[in-house]
Short mmCIF file of C-alpha atoms and ligand atoms in Angstrom, two decimals:
data_model
loop_
_atom_site.label_atom_id
_atom_site.label_comp_id
_atom_site.label_asym_id
_atom_site.label_seq_id
_atom_site.Cartn_x
_atom_site.Cartn_y
_atom_site.Cartn_z
CA MET A 1 76.38 2.98 -61.38
CA THR A 2 79.10 2.12 -63.88
CA PRO A 3 81.23 5.16 -64.79
CA LEU A 4 80.36 6.59 -68.21
CA PHE A 5 83.65 5.62 -69.85
CA GLU A 6 84.40 3.22 -72.68
CA GLN A 7 87.75 1.49 -73.01
CA GLU A 8 89.64 2.17 -76.25
CA GLY A 9 92.88 0.18 -76.24
CA GLU A 10 94.77 1.30 -73.16
CA ALA A 11 92.84 4.57 -72.85
CA PHE A 12 89.27 5.38 -71.82
CA ARG A 13 86.76 7.56 -73.70
CA CYS A 14 84.59 9.62 -71.31
CA GLN A 15 80.95 9.98 -72.40
CA ALA A 16 79.80 12.44 -69.74
CA CYS A 17 80.08 15.61 -71.77
CA ALA A 18 80.39 16.74 -75.35
CA HIS A 19 84.19 16.83 -75.14
CA ARG A 20 84.23 13.01 -75.14
CA CYS A 21 87.85 13.07 -73.92
CA LEU A 22 90.12 10.12 -74.60
CA VAL A 23 91.86 9.88 -71.22
CA ARG A 24 95.14 8.02 -70.83
CA GLU A 25 96.78 6.50 -67.76
CA GLY A 26 97.79 9.09 -65.17
CA ARG A 27 95.94 11.87 -67.00
CA ALA A 28 92.65 13.76 -66.52
CA GLY A 29 90.07 14.88 -69.06
CA ALA A 30 89.51 18.50 -70.03
CA CYS A 31 87.51 19.03 -66.82
CA TRP A 32 90.62 18.11 -64.80
CA VAL A 33 88.64 15.98 -62.35
CA ARG A 34 87.73 12.79 -64.21
CA ARG A 35 90.91 10.78 -64.55
CA ILE A 36 92.51 7.38 -65.08
CA GLN A 37 94.76 6.17 -62.26
CA ASP A 38 96.40 2.75 -62.04
CA GLY A 39 94.19 1.48 -64.84
CA ARG A 40 91.00 2.59 -63.07
CA VAL A 41 88.52 5.35 -63.77
CA VAL A 42 88.46 7.96 -60.97
CA ILE A 43 85.38 10.20 -60.80
CA PRO A 44 84.01 12.65 -58.20
CA TRP A 45 82.32 10.57 -55.49
CA GLU A 46 81.18 11.24 -51.93
CA GLU A 47 82.76 14.69 -51.73
CA VAL A 48 81.19 18.15 -51.87
CA SER A 49 82.71 21.59 -52.20
CA SER A 50 79.56 23.23 -50.83
CA LEU A 51 76.23 22.29 -49.28
CA ALA A 52 73.55 24.89 -48.51
CA LEU A 53 69.82 25.40 -48.26
CA ASP A 54 68.63 27.81 -50.98
CA PRO A 55 65.30 29.15 -52.14
CA MET A 56 64.16 27.41 -55.35
CA GLU A 57 64.09 30.86 -56.96
CA LYS A 58 67.87 31.15 -56.52
CA LYS A 59 68.62 28.25 -58.95
CA PRO A 60 66.80 30.06 -60.70
CA LEU A 61 63.62 28.02 -61.08
CA PHE A 62 60.50 30.21 -61.07
CA HIS A 63 57.88 27.70 -62.24
CA PHE A 64 58.96 24.73 -60.11
CA HIS A 65 57.71 24.44 -56.52
CA PRO A 66 57.75 28.23 -55.94
CA GLY A 67 58.73 29.40 -52.49
CA LYS A 68 60.13 26.00 -51.47
CA SER A 69 63.69 25.38 -50.37
CA VAL A 70 66.22 23.16 -52.04
CA LEU A 71 69.30 21.57 -50.52
CA SER A 72 72.05 22.45 -52.97
CA PHE A 73 75.37 20.69 -53.34
CA GLY A 74 78.37 21.28 -55.54
CA THR A 75 81.48 19.22 -56.20
CA LEU A 76 84.68 20.40 -57.91
CA GLY A 77 85.48 20.98 -61.57
CA CYS A 78 83.86 21.97 -64.84
CA ASN A 79 84.10 21.00 -68.50
CA LEU A 80 84.10 24.70 -69.51
CA HIS A 81 86.46 27.53 -68.60
CA CYS A 82 84.31 30.68 -68.80
CA PRO A 83 86.39 33.79 -68.00
CA PHE A 84 83.32 35.29 -66.30
CA CYS A 85 82.58 32.29 -64.04
CA GLN A 86 81.12 33.49 -60.76
CA ASN A 87 81.96 30.20 -59.00
CA TRP A 88 85.46 29.76 -60.41
CA THR A 89 87.04 28.88 -57.05
CA ILE A 90 85.27 25.50 -57.23
CA SER A 91 84.54 25.13 -60.96
CA GLN A 92 88.14 25.64 -62.05
CA ALA A 93 89.59 23.13 -59.57
CA GLY A 94 92.61 21.45 -61.13
CA ARG A 95 92.69 23.86 -64.09
CA ASP A 96 93.51 27.01 -62.10
CA PRO A 97 96.07 26.62 -59.27
CA ARG A 98 94.28 29.32 -57.26
CA ALA A 99 91.06 27.28 -57.11
CA GLU A 100 90.16 24.88 -54.30
CA ARG A 101 91.77 21.46 -54.39
CA THR A 102 89.70 19.27 -52.10
CA GLY A 103 86.13 18.99 -50.92
CA LYS A 104 84.53 17.61 -47.78
CA PRO A 105 83.56 13.93 -47.52
CA ILE A 106 79.86 13.11 -47.32
CA SER A 107 77.70 10.19 -48.46
CA ALA A 108 74.70 10.39 -50.77
CA GLN A 109 72.55 9.04 -47.93
CA ASP A 110 73.65 11.84 -45.62
CA ILE A 111 72.82 14.51 -48.22
CA VAL A 112 69.29 13.10 -48.50
CA LEU A 113 68.99 12.92 -44.71
CA ILE A 114 70.09 16.55 -44.31
CA ALA A 115 67.54 17.62 -46.95
CA GLN A 116 64.79 15.85 -45.02
CA GLN A 117 65.92 17.30 -41.68
CA GLN A 118 65.89 20.79 -43.18
CA ASN A 119 62.45 20.36 -44.77
CA ALA A 120 63.80 20.88 -48.27
CA ARG A 121 61.40 20.09 -51.11
CA ALA A 122 64.25 19.14 -53.43
CA ILE A 123 67.95 18.43 -53.83
CA ALA A 124 69.97 20.30 -56.46
CA SER A 125 73.31 19.58 -58.08
CA THR A 126 74.57 23.11 -58.66
CA TYR A 127 77.41 25.60 -57.96
CA ASN A 128 79.78 23.69 -60.31
CA GLU A 129 78.99 21.50 -63.33
CA PRO A 130 76.89 18.40 -62.51
CA LEU A 131 78.12 16.58 -65.64
CA VAL A 132 81.58 16.07 -64.17
CA SER A 133 80.02 14.25 -61.20
CA LEU A 134 77.30 12.67 -63.30
CA GLU A 135 77.34 9.20 -61.75
CA TRP A 136 77.32 10.37 -58.14
CA THR A 137 74.72 13.03 -58.92
CA ALA A 138 72.49 10.32 -60.46
CA GLU A 139 72.95 8.18 -57.33
CA ILE A 140 72.00 11.08 -55.02
CA PHE A 141 68.98 11.86 -57.22
CA ARG A 142 67.89 8.21 -57.14
CA LEU A 143 67.98 8.14 -53.34
CA ALA A 144 66.32 11.56 -53.12
CA LYS A 145 63.41 10.41 -55.26
CA GLU A 146 63.01 7.27 -53.16
CA ALA A 147 62.70 9.61 -50.17
CA GLY A 148 59.99 11.66 -51.92
CA LEU A 149 62.19 14.64 -52.76
CA ALA A 150 62.32 16.40 -56.12
CA THR A 151 65.64 16.66 -57.95
CA VAL A 152 67.20 19.52 -59.87
CA ALA A 153 70.38 20.09 -61.89
CA VAL A 154 71.84 23.47 -62.76
CA SER A 155 74.09 22.76 -65.72
CA ASN A 156 75.78 24.23 -68.76
CA GLY A 157 74.03 21.51 -70.76
CA CYS A 158 77.12 20.66 -72.81
CA ALA A 159 76.21 16.99 -72.45
CA THR A 160 76.10 13.78 -74.47
CA GLU A 161 72.99 11.72 -75.20
CA ARG A 162 74.36 9.09 -72.80
CA ALA A 163 74.58 11.68 -70.01
CA VAL A 164 71.00 12.78 -70.64
CA GLU A 165 69.85 9.13 -70.64
CA CYS A 166 71.59 8.65 -67.31
CA LEU A 167 70.24 11.75 -65.54
CA ALA A 168 66.79 12.31 -67.05
CA PRO A 169 65.02 9.35 -65.39
CA VAL A 170 65.98 10.63 -61.91
CA MET A 171 65.85 14.39 -62.57
CA ASP A 172 62.64 16.42 -62.25
CA ALA A 173 63.86 19.85 -63.34
CA ALA A 174 66.87 21.61 -64.77
CA ASN A 175 68.04 25.11 -65.25
CA LEU A 176 70.45 25.08 -68.18
CA ASP A 177 72.68 27.91 -69.29
CA LEU A 178 72.38 29.17 -72.82
CA LYS A 179 75.52 31.24 -72.73
CA SER A 180 75.79 32.30 -76.36
CA GLY A 181 73.85 32.11 -79.59
CA THR A 182 76.90 31.23 -81.70
CA GLU A 183 79.33 28.34 -82.00
CA GLN A 184 82.17 30.84 -81.92
CA GLY A 185 80.90 32.22 -78.60
CA TYR A 186 80.83 28.71 -77.15
CA ARG A 187 84.30 27.87 -78.50
CA GLN A 188 85.74 30.73 -76.40
CA LEU A 189 84.42 28.94 -73.31
CA GLY A 190 85.43 25.41 -74.33
CA GLY A 191 81.80 24.51 -75.09
CA ASP A 192 79.60 23.47 -77.99
CA LEU A 193 76.36 25.27 -78.89
CA HIS A 194 74.98 22.34 -80.87
CA ALA A 195 75.41 19.98 -77.91
CA VAL A 196 73.68 22.44 -75.56
CA GLN A 197 70.78 22.89 -77.97
CA GLU A 198 70.41 19.12 -78.34
CA THR A 199 70.36 18.69 -74.55
CA ILE A 200 67.62 21.32 -74.28
CA ARG A 201 65.55 19.68 -77.03
CA GLU A 202 65.98 16.21 -75.56
CA LEU A 203 65.16 17.14 -71.96
CA HIS A 204 62.10 19.04 -73.16
CA ARG A 205 61.04 16.05 -75.27
CA ARG A 206 61.39 13.80 -72.22
CA GLY A 207 59.20 16.08 -70.10
CA THR A 208 61.85 17.34 -67.65
CA TRP A 209 60.77 20.78 -66.38
CA LEU A 210 63.24 23.19 -68.00
CA GLU A 211 64.18 26.81 -67.42
CA LEU A 212 67.07 28.50 -69.22
CA THR A 213 69.48 31.21 -68.13
CA THR A 214 71.62 33.63 -70.10
CA LEU A 215 74.12 35.76 -68.23
CA ILE A 216 74.23 38.96 -70.30
CA VAL A 217 77.94 39.73 -70.65
CA PRO A 218 78.81 43.11 -72.23
CA ASN A 219 80.71 42.77 -75.53
CA TYR A 220 80.37 38.98 -75.44
CA ASN A 221 76.74 38.01 -76.02
CA ASP A 222 74.75 41.23 -75.60
CA SER A 223 74.19 42.29 -79.23
CA ASP A 224 70.56 42.47 -80.37
CA ALA A 225 71.31 39.87 -83.06
CA GLU A 226 72.73 37.35 -80.61
CA LEU A 227 70.01 37.86 -78.02
CA SER A 228 67.39 37.40 -80.76
CA SER A 229 69.00 34.21 -81.94
CA ILE A 230 69.01 32.81 -78.37
CA ALA A 231 65.38 33.82 -77.78
CA GLU A 232 64.23 32.46 -81.15
CA PHE A 233 65.89 29.13 -80.48
CA ILE A 234 64.10 28.84 -77.11
CA ALA A 235 60.77 29.76 -78.71
CA SER A 236 61.35 27.11 -81.39
CA VAL A 237 61.57 24.45 -78.64
CA SER A 238 58.67 25.90 -76.64
CA PRO A 239 57.49 29.45 -75.85
CA ASP A 240 56.55 28.12 -72.40
CA ILE A 241 60.18 27.60 -71.32
CA PRO A 242 61.03 30.41 -68.88
CA TRP A 243 64.10 32.45 -69.91
CA HIS A 244 66.12 34.08 -67.14
CA ILE A 245 68.35 36.91 -68.27
CA SER A 246 70.73 37.77 -65.53
CA SER A 247 73.05 40.59 -64.78
CA TYR A 248 76.79 40.03 -65.09
CA PHE A 249 79.32 41.58 -62.76
CA SER A 250 83.01 41.61 -63.53
CA THR A 251 84.85 38.72 -61.91
CA TYR A 252 87.59 36.15 -62.45
CA ARG A 253 89.37 36.76 -65.76
CA MET A 254 87.19 39.60 -67.03
CA PRO A 255 88.37 43.22 -67.14
CA PRO A 256 86.99 45.40 -64.32
CA ILE A 257 85.26 47.69 -66.82
CA PRO A 258 82.42 47.43 -67.56
CA ALA A 259 81.77 46.35 -63.98
CA ARG A 260 78.28 45.00 -64.72
CA THR A 261 75.55 44.67 -67.33
CA PRO A 262 73.90 48.04 -67.95
CA PRO A 263 70.23 47.81 -66.81
CA GLU A 264 69.10 49.07 -70.27
CA ARG A 265 70.67 45.98 -71.88
CA LEU A 266 68.70 43.69 -69.56
CA GLU A 267 65.55 45.59 -70.42
CA THR A 268 66.36 45.25 -74.15
CA ALA A 269 66.98 41.52 -73.71
CA TRP A 270 63.62 41.22 -71.97
CA ARG A 271 61.86 42.94 -74.90
CA ILE A 272 63.70 40.75 -77.40
CA GLY A 273 62.59 37.63 -75.54
CA ARG A 274 58.98 38.75 -75.50
CA ALA A 275 59.13 39.79 -79.19
CA ALA A 276 60.38 36.27 -80.02
CA GLY A 277 57.17 34.92 -78.51
CA LEU A 278 58.46 33.69 -75.13
CA HIS A 279 55.71 33.75 -72.52
CA PHE A 280 57.92 33.98 -69.46
CA VAL A 281 61.02 36.18 -69.47
CA PHE A 282 62.57 37.18 -66.17
CA THR A 283 65.38 39.56 -65.35
CA GLY A 284 67.51 39.31 -62.23
CA ASN A 285 68.52 42.37 -60.22
CA LEU A 286 66.61 44.89 -62.31
CA HIS A 287 64.81 47.14 -59.86
CA ASN A 288 63.08 49.53 -62.25
CA GLY A 289 59.53 48.90 -61.07
CA ALA A 290 58.71 47.04 -64.31
CA GLN A 291 57.85 43.75 -62.54
CA ARG A 292 60.31 41.78 -64.62
CA GLU A 293 60.52 39.02 -62.00
CA ASP A 294 56.77 38.37 -61.88
CA THR A 295 54.73 35.73 -63.71
CA PHE A 296 51.68 36.89 -65.64
CA CYS A 297 49.09 34.71 -67.34
CA PRO A 298 50.08 34.47 -71.02
CA ASP A 299 46.39 34.28 -71.99
CA CYS A 300 44.76 37.14 -70.06
CA GLY A 301 47.67 39.04 -68.46
CA GLU A 302 46.59 38.43 -64.85
CA LEU A 303 49.37 38.74 -62.24
CA LEU A 304 50.00 35.21 -60.94
CA LEU A 305 53.24 35.28 -58.93
CA ARG A 306 54.87 38.37 -57.51
CA ARG A 307 58.54 38.05 -56.60
CA ASP A 308 61.26 40.15 -55.12
CA ALA A 309 64.71 38.70 -55.64
CA PHE A 310 64.33 35.16 -54.31
CA ARG A 311 61.13 35.72 -52.31
CA ILE A 312 57.55 35.01 -53.34
CA LEU A 313 55.48 38.05 -52.30
CA GLN A 314 52.16 36.89 -53.76
CA ASN A 315 50.95 33.60 -55.23
CA HIS A 316 47.51 33.78 -56.89
CA LEU A 317 47.71 30.47 -58.75
CA ASP A 318 44.71 28.23 -58.33
CA HIS A 319 46.04 24.64 -58.54
CA GLY A 320 48.38 25.67 -61.34
CA THR A 321 45.75 27.65 -63.23
CA CYS A 322 45.05 31.34 -63.69
CA PRO A 323 42.35 32.45 -61.22
CA ALA A 324 40.92 34.88 -63.81
CA CYS A 325 40.70 32.88 -67.05
CA HIS A 326 41.48 29.35 -65.74
CA ALA A 327 44.27 28.81 -68.28
CA LYS A 328 46.69 26.06 -67.23
CA ILE A 329 50.05 27.69 -66.42
CA PRO A 330 53.13 25.68 -67.48
CA GLY A 331 55.20 24.57 -64.52
CA VAL A 332 55.36 22.17 -61.59
CA TRP A 333 53.42 23.81 -58.83
CA GLY A 334 53.34 21.17 -56.08
S1 SF4 B 1 83.37 15.22 -68.27
FE1 SF4 B 1 83.83 16.09 -70.28
S2 SF4 B 1 85.74 17.21 -69.95
FE2 SF4 B 1 85.54 15.75 -68.24
S3 SF4 B 1 86.64 13.91 -68.90
FE3 SF4 B 1 84.48 13.65 -69.43
S4 SF4 B 1 84.35 14.33 -71.56
FE4 SF4 B 1 86.29 15.17 -70.73
#
């Protein structure tokens, strides 16, 4: 597909993410990977930083083909520069000299073939930001869907309408980060809360299966007020959107103390999500016996899916409905 750039005089305006960088000859955009060279647009194409078979639950997607595997690929680069990035060695390529510089060549066709050989149910663009490789990601998704595979993006959602228009027709599900409830919080990361919220609204409106993730970072986004504002926004789009609240551990540019999110904060975030009216709130790595990774029927409270980390221990769903009260459970169950 044609790269998502528009010529403005001698420069090119990128339309892949909310930065909308005006990129001049010999320079790159704020993601450091989309550039103009010799008068031509250069974008990530036929190169991965990583390729691995993951459980769907690791994306995390809990209400999308549970228990199935997904062939996951990442490229290099990101439009944000989060100091707590857990994949910074690939996401900060170009921006941070310590990050990786090159990937491994592979074609879109070969990625689809590997997914089929490994019995994956889906292909996911993940590990780094799919928006910086938007055109190639869309091409892989198109081929994957032709081959009968589902497609998934794990993104920060700091997109443009044009990017959503490009990806949504070939994308079945997304897990988007909702990293902060404030514009100021997003500015610290080089992002834009309004753009992320618009992406969430638009993908939901288009019927893409959506789950959202907030990494709970101490002293950054873990106040009750901020967690409430995040949860209330999600509920305003739909209380059926699953919210994953995950545990942070100190990495990259963050101070070593605190080393991780206190478990009580995750528990508080879970309660705030439920109080905001969200039907499905999940915590990662919280082993307190409170079944915070399980899905219960929002109508009658029946246990529907029991999980442990990325494994499905029990699945009681009856063709996507609750076996006790027959309520239809939101999700894509396969
Ligand atoms: S993807 Fe975003 S950061 Fe990268 S060049 Fe395009 S607008 Fe700029």
